[in-house]
mmCIF file of C-alpha atoms in Angstrom:
data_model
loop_
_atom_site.group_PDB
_atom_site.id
_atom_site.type_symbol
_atom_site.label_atom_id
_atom_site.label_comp_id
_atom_site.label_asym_id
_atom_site.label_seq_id
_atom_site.Cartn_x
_atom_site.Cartn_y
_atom_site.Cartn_z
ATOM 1 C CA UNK A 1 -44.837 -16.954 32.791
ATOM 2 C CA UNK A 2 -41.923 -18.739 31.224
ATOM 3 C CA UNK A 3 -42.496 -17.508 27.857
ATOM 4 C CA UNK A 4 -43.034 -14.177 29.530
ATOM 5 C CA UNK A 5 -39.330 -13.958 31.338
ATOM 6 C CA UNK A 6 -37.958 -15.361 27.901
ATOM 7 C CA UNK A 7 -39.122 -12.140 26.167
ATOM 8 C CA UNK A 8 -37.973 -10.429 29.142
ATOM 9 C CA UNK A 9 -34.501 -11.882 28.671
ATOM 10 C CA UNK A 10 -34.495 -11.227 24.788
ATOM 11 C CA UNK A 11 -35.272 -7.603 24.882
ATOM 12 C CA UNK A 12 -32.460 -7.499 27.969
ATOM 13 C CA UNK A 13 -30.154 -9.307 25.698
ATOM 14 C CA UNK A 14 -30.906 -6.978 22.699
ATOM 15 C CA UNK A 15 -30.836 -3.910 25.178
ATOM 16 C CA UNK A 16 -27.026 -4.957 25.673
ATOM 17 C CA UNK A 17 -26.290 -4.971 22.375
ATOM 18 C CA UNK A 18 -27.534 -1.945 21.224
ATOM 19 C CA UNK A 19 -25.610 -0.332 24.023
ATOM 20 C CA UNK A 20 -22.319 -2.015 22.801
ATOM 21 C CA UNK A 21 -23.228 -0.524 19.658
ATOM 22 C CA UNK A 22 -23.561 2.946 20.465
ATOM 23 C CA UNK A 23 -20.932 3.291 22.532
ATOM 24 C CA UNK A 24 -17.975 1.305 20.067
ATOM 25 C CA UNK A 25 -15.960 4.183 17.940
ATOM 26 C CA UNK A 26 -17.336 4.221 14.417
ATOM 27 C CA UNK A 27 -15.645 3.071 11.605
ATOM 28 C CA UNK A 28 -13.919 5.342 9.075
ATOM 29 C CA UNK A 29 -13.738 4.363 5.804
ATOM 30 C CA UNK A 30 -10.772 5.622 4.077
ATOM 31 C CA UNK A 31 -10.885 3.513 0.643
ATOM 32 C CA UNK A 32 -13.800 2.272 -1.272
ATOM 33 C CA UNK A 33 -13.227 0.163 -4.714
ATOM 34 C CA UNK A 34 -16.297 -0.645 -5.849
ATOM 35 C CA UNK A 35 -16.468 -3.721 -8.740
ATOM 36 C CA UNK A 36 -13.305 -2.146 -9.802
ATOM 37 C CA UNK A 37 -11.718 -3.468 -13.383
ATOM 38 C CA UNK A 38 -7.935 -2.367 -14.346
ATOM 39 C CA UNK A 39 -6.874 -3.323 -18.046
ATOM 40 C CA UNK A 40 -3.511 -2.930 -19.799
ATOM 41 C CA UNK A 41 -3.739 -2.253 -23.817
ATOM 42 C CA UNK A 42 -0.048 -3.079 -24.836
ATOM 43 C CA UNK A 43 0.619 -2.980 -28.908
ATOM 44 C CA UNK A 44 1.474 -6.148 -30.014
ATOM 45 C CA UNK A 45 1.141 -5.407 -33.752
ATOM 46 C CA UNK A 46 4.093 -4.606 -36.279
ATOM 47 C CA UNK A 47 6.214 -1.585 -35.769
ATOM 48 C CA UNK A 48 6.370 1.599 -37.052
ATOM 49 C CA UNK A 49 2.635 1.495 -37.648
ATOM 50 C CA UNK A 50 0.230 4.507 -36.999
ATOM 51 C CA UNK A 51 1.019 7.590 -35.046
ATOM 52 C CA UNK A 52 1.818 8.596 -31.215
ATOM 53 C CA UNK A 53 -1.058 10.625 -31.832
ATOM 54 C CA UNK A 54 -3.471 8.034 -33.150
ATOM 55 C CA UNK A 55 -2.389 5.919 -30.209
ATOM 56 C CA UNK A 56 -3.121 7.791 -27.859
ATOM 57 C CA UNK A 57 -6.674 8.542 -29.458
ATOM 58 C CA UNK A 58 -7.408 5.122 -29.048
ATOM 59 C CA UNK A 59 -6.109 4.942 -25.309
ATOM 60 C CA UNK A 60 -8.230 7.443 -24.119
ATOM 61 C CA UNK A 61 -11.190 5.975 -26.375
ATOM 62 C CA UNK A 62 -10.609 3.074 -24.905
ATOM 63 C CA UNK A 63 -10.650 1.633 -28.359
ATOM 64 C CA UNK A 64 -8.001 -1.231 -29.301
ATOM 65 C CA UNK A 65 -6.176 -1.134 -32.325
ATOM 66 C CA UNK A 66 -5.608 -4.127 -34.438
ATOM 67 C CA UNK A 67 -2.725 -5.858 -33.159
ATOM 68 C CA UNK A 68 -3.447 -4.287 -29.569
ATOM 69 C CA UNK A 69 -3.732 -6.973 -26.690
ATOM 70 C CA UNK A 70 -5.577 -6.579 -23.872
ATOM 71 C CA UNK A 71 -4.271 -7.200 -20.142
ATOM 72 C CA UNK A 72 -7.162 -7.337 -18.319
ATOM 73 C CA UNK A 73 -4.997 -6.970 -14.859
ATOM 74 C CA UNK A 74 -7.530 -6.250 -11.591
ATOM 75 C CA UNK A 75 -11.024 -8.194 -12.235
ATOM 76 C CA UNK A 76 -14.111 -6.845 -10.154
ATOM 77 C CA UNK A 77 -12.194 -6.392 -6.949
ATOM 78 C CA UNK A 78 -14.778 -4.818 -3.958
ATOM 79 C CA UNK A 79 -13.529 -4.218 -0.883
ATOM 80 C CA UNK A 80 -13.623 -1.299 1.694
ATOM 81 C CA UNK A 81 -10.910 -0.461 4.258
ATOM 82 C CA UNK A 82 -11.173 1.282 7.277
ATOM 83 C CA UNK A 83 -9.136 4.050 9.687
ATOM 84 C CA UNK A 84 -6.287 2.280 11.878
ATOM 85 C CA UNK A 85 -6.249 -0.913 9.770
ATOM 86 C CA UNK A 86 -2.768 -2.689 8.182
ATOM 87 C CA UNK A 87 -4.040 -4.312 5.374
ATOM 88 C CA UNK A 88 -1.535 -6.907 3.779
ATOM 89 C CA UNK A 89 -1.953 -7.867 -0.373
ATOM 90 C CA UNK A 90 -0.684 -11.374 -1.191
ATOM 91 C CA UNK A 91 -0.683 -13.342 -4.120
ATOM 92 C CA UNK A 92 1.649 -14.289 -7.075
ATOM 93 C CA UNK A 93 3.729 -12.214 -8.969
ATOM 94 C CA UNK A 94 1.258 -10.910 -11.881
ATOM 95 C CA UNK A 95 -1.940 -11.320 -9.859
ATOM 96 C CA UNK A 96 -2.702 -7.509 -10.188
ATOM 97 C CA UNK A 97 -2.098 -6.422 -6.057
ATOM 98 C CA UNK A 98 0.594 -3.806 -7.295
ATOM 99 C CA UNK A 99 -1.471 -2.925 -9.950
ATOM 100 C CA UNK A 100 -4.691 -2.718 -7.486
ATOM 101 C CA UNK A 101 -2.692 -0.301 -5.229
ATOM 102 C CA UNK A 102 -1.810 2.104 -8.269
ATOM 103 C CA UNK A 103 -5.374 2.373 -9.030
ATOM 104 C CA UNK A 104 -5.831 3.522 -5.425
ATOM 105 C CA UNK A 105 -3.249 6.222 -5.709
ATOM 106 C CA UNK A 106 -5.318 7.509 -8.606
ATOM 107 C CA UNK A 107 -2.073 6.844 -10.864
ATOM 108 C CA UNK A 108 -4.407 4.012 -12.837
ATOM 109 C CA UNK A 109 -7.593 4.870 -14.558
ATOM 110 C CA UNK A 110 -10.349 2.189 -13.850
ATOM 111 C CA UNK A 111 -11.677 0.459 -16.796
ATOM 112 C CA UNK A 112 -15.222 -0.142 -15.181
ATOM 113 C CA UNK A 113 -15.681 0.199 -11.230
ATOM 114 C CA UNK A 114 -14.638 3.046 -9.058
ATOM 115 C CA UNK A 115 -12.203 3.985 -6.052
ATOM 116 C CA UNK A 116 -13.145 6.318 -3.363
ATOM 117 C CA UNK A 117 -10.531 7.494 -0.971
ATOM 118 C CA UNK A 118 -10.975 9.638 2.414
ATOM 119 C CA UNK A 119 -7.824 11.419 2.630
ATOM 120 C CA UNK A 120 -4.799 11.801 0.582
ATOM 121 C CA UNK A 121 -3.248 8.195 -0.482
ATOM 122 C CA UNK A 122 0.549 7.917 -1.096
ATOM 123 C CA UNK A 123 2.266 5.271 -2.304
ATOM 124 C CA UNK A 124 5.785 4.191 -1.383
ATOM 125 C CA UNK A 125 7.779 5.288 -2.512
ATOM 126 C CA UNK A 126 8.642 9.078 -3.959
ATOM 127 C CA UNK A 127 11.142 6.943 -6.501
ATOM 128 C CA UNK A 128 10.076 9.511 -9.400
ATOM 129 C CA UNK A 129 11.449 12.585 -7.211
ATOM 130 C CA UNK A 130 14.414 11.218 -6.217
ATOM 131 C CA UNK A 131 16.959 11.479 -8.846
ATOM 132 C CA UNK A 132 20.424 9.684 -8.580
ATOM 133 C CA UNK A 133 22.765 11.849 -9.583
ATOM 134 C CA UNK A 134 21.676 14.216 -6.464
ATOM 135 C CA UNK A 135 23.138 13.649 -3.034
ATOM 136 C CA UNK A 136 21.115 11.476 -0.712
ATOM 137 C CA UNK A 137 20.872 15.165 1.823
ATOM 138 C CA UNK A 138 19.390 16.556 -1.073
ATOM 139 C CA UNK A 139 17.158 14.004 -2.149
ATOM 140 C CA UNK A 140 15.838 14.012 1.296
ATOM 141 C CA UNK A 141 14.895 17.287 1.027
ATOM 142 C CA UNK A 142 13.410 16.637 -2.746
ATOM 143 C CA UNK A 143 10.789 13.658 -1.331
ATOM 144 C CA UNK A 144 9.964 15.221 1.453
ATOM 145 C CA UNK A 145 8.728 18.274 -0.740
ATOM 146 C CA UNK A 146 7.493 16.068 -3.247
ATOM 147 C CA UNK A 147 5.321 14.636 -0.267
ATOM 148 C CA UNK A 148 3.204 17.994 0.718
ATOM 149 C CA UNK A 149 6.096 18.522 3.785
ATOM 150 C CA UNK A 150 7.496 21.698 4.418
ATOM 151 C CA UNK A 151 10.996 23.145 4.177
ATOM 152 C CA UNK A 152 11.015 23.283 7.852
ATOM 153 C CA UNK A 153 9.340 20.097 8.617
ATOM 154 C CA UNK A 154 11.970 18.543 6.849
ATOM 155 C CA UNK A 155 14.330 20.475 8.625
ATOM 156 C CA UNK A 156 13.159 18.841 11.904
ATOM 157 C CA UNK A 157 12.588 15.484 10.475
ATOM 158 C CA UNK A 158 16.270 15.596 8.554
ATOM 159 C CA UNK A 159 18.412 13.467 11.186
ATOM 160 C CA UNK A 160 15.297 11.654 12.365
ATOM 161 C CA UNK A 161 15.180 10.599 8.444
ATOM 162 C CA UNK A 162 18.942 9.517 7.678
ATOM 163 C CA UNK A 163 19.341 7.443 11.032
ATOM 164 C CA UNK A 164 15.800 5.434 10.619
ATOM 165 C CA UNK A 165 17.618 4.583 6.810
ATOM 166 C CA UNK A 166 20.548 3.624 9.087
ATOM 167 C CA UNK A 167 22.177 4.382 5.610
ATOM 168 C CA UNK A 168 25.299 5.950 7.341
ATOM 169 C CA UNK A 169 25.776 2.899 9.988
ATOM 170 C CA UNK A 170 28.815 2.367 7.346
ATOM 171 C CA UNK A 171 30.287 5.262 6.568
ATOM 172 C CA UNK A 172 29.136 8.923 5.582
ATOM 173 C CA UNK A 173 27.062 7.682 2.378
ATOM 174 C CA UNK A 174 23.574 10.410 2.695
ATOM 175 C CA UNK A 175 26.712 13.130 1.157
ATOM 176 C CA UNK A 176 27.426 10.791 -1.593
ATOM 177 C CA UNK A 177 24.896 10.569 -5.054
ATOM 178 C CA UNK A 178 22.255 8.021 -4.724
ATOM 179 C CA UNK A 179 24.101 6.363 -7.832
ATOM 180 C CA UNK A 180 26.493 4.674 -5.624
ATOM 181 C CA UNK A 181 23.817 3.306 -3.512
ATOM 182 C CA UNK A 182 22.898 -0.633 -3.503
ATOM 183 C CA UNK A 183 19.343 -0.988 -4.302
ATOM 184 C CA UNK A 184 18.536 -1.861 -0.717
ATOM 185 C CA UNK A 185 20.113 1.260 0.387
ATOM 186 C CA UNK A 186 18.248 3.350 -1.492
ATOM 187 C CA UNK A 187 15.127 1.644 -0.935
ATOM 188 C CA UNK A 188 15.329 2.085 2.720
ATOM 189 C CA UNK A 189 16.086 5.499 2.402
ATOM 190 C CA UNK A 190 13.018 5.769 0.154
ATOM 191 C CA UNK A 191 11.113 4.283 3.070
ATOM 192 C CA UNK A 192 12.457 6.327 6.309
ATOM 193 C CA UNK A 193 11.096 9.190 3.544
ATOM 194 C CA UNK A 194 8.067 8.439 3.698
ATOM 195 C CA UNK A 195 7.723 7.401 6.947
ATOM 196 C CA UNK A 196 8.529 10.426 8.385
ATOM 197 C CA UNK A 197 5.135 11.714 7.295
ATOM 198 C CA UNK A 198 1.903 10.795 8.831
ATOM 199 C CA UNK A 199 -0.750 9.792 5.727
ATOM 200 C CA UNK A 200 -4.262 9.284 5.353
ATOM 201 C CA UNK A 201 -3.685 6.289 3.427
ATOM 202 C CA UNK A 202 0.018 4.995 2.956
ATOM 203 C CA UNK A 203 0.476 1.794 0.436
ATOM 204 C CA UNK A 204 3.950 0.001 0.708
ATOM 205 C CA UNK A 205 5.083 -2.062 -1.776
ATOM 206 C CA UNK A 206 7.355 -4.610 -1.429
ATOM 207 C CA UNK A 207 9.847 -2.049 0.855
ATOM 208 C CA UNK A 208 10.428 -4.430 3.932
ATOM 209 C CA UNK A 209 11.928 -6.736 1.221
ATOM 210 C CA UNK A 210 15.384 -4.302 1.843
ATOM 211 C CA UNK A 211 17.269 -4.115 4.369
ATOM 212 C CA UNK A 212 18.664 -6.547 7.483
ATOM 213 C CA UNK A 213 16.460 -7.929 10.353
ATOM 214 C CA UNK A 214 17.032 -4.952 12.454
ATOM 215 C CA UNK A 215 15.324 -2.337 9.445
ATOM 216 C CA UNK A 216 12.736 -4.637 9.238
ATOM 217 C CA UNK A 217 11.351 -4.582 12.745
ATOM 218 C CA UNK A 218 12.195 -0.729 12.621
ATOM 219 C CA UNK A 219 9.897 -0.662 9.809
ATOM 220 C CA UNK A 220 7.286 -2.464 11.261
ATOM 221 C CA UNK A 221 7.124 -0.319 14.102
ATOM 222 C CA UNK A 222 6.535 2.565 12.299
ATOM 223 C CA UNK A 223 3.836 0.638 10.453
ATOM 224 C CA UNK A 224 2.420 0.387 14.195
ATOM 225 C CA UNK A 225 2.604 4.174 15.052
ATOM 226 C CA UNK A 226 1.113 5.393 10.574
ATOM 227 C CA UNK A 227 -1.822 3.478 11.893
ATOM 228 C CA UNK A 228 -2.183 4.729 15.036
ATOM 229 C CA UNK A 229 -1.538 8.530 14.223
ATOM 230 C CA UNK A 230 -2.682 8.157 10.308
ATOM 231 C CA UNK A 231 -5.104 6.239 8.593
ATOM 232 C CA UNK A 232 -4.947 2.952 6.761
ATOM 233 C CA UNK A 233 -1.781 1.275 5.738
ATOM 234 C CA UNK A 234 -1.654 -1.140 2.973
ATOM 235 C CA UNK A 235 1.640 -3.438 2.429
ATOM 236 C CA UNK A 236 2.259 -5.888 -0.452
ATOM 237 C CA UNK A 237 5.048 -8.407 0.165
ATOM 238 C CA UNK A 238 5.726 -11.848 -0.397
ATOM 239 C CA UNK A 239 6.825 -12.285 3.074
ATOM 240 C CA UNK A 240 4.228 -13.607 4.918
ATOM 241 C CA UNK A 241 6.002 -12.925 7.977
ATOM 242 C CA UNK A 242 6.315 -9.583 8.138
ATOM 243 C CA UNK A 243 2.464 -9.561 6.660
ATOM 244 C CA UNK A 244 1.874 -11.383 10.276
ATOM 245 C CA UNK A 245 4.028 -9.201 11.863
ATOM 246 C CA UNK A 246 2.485 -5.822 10.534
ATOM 247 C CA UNK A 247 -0.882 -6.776 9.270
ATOM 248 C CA UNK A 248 -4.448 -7.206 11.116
ATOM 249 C CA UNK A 249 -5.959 -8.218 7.867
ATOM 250 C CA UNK A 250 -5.472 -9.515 4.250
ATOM 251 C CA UNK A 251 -6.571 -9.163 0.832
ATOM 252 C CA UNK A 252 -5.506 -12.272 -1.028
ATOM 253 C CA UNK A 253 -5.346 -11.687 -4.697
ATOM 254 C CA UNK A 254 -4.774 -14.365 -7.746
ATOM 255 C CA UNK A 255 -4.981 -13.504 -11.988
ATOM 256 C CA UNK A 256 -6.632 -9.973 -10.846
ATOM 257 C CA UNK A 257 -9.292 -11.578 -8.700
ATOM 258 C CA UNK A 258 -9.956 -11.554 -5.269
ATOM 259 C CA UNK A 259 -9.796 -14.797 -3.568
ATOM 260 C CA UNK A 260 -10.177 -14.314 -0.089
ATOM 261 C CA UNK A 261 -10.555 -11.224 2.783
ATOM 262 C CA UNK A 262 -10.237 -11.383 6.402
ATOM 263 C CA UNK A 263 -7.752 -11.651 9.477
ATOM 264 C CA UNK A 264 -4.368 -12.141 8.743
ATOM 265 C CA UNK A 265 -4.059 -15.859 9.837
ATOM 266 C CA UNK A 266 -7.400 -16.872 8.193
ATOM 267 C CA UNK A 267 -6.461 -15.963 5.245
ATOM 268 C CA UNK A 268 -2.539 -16.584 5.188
ATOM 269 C CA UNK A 269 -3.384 -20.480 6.567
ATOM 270 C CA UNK A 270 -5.743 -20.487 3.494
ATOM 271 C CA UNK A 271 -3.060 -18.937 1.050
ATOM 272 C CA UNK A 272 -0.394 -21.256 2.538
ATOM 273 C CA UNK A 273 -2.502 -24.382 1.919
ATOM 274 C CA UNK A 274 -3.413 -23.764 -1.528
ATOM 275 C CA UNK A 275 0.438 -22.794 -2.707
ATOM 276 C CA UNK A 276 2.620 -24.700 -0.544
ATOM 277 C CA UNK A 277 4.647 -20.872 0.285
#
């Protein structure tokens, strides 16, 4: 009878679960890498030698050249992210998390390995449309386009777009060229940019580096609301803070490897430990 009401309490138990399951939202995988390799040929022999043409033969036959030295940057990273997660990338400077993030954009070819995306990823920010001898009005209008937005979404966004940058706290700077912007000015504005645009996939680099206290938190809050109305959000920084602050979980990356992946303060403690940051 006992071993009876034991089954009866297993299959009850298992009953449960299998309810839980059915009912909890699925998961939505927005990026797949799978074993994924990155390497850098950079041409370390003399000068002068061989043609652009011949170089570029061996690039895309993935042949080196004597004299060519091989960066082997990313190094069989697997991972998969999902719909509404803030995934944070830390490691050292040179341990390939920038690199990894390029790779995801599709502007990196994979050596060996593949990356699957759901969705259109962008990453921050549009710094190859913006040009600085243009106004920053007019290189608002320039990224947004460069983005997939519309003439007339940018129209609404516009205002929405300069205050966010808080660029003009200080005077009337978005009518000025983006020349005589500091580098944190111009990176925020970068950022309010592409913000204003829900994304399927949005990878940050570095951009909550820039900027006072008060951007920050602004920044993170729109973090918040990409993964809420969006899809996955991925931020490298060597703030762990605002990783905390922003992040659910992390991917901790060291010489192209990945070391470690899961929450945020699992894997941040762990980091911490190990470099003394």
């Amino acid at each position: 009878m006992a071993e009876q009401t034991l089954d009866k309490g297993a299959q009850a138990g298992q009953a449960e679960e299998a309810v839980r399951a059915a009912s909890a939202p699925a998961r939505v995988p927005t990026v797949i890498a799978d074993d994924v390799h990155i390497v850098y040929r950079v041409n370390g022999g003399p000068k002068g030698k061989g043609s652009a043409t011949a170089a570029l033969s061996r690039l895309l036959g993935r042949k080196s050249a004597p004299g060519m030295r091989e960066v082997h940057a990313v190094r069989g990273v697997t991972f998969v992210a999902y719909k509404g997660e803030s995934i944070g990338l830390i490691g050292s400077n040179g341990s390939g998390k920038s690199t990894l993030l390029k790779a995801v954009a599709g502007l990196l070819p994979t050596e060996r390995g593949k990356v699957y995306t759901n969705g259109q990823p962008s990453l921050l920010g549009v710094n190859a449309a913006l040009m600085n001898d243009l106004t920053g009005e007019r290189n608002v209008i320039l990224g947004g386009l460069a983005m997939g937005m519309s003439r007339e979404q940018i129209r609404e966004r516009y205002q929405g777009i300069v205050d966010f940058s808080g660029i003009n706290e200080k005077g009337d700077f978005i009518t000025l060229p983006m020349r005589t912007y500091s580098s944190g000015m111009a990176a925020r504005l970068r950022f309010s940019i592409a913000a204003a645009k829900d994304h399927d996939v949005l990878m940050i680099d570095e951009a909550l580096a820039t900027g006072d206290r008060k951007f920050q938190k602004r920044s993170e809050a729109r973090i918040r609301e990409l993964r809420q109305e969006a899809g996955t959000v991925f931020l490298v920084s060597h703030n762990n803070k605002s990783i905390r602050d922003t992040c659910d979980r992390v991917l901790w990356l060291e010489k192209g490897e990945l070391l470690m992946d899961g929450p945020t303060d699992e894997v941040i403690k762990a980091y911490e430990k190990e470099t003394g940051k």
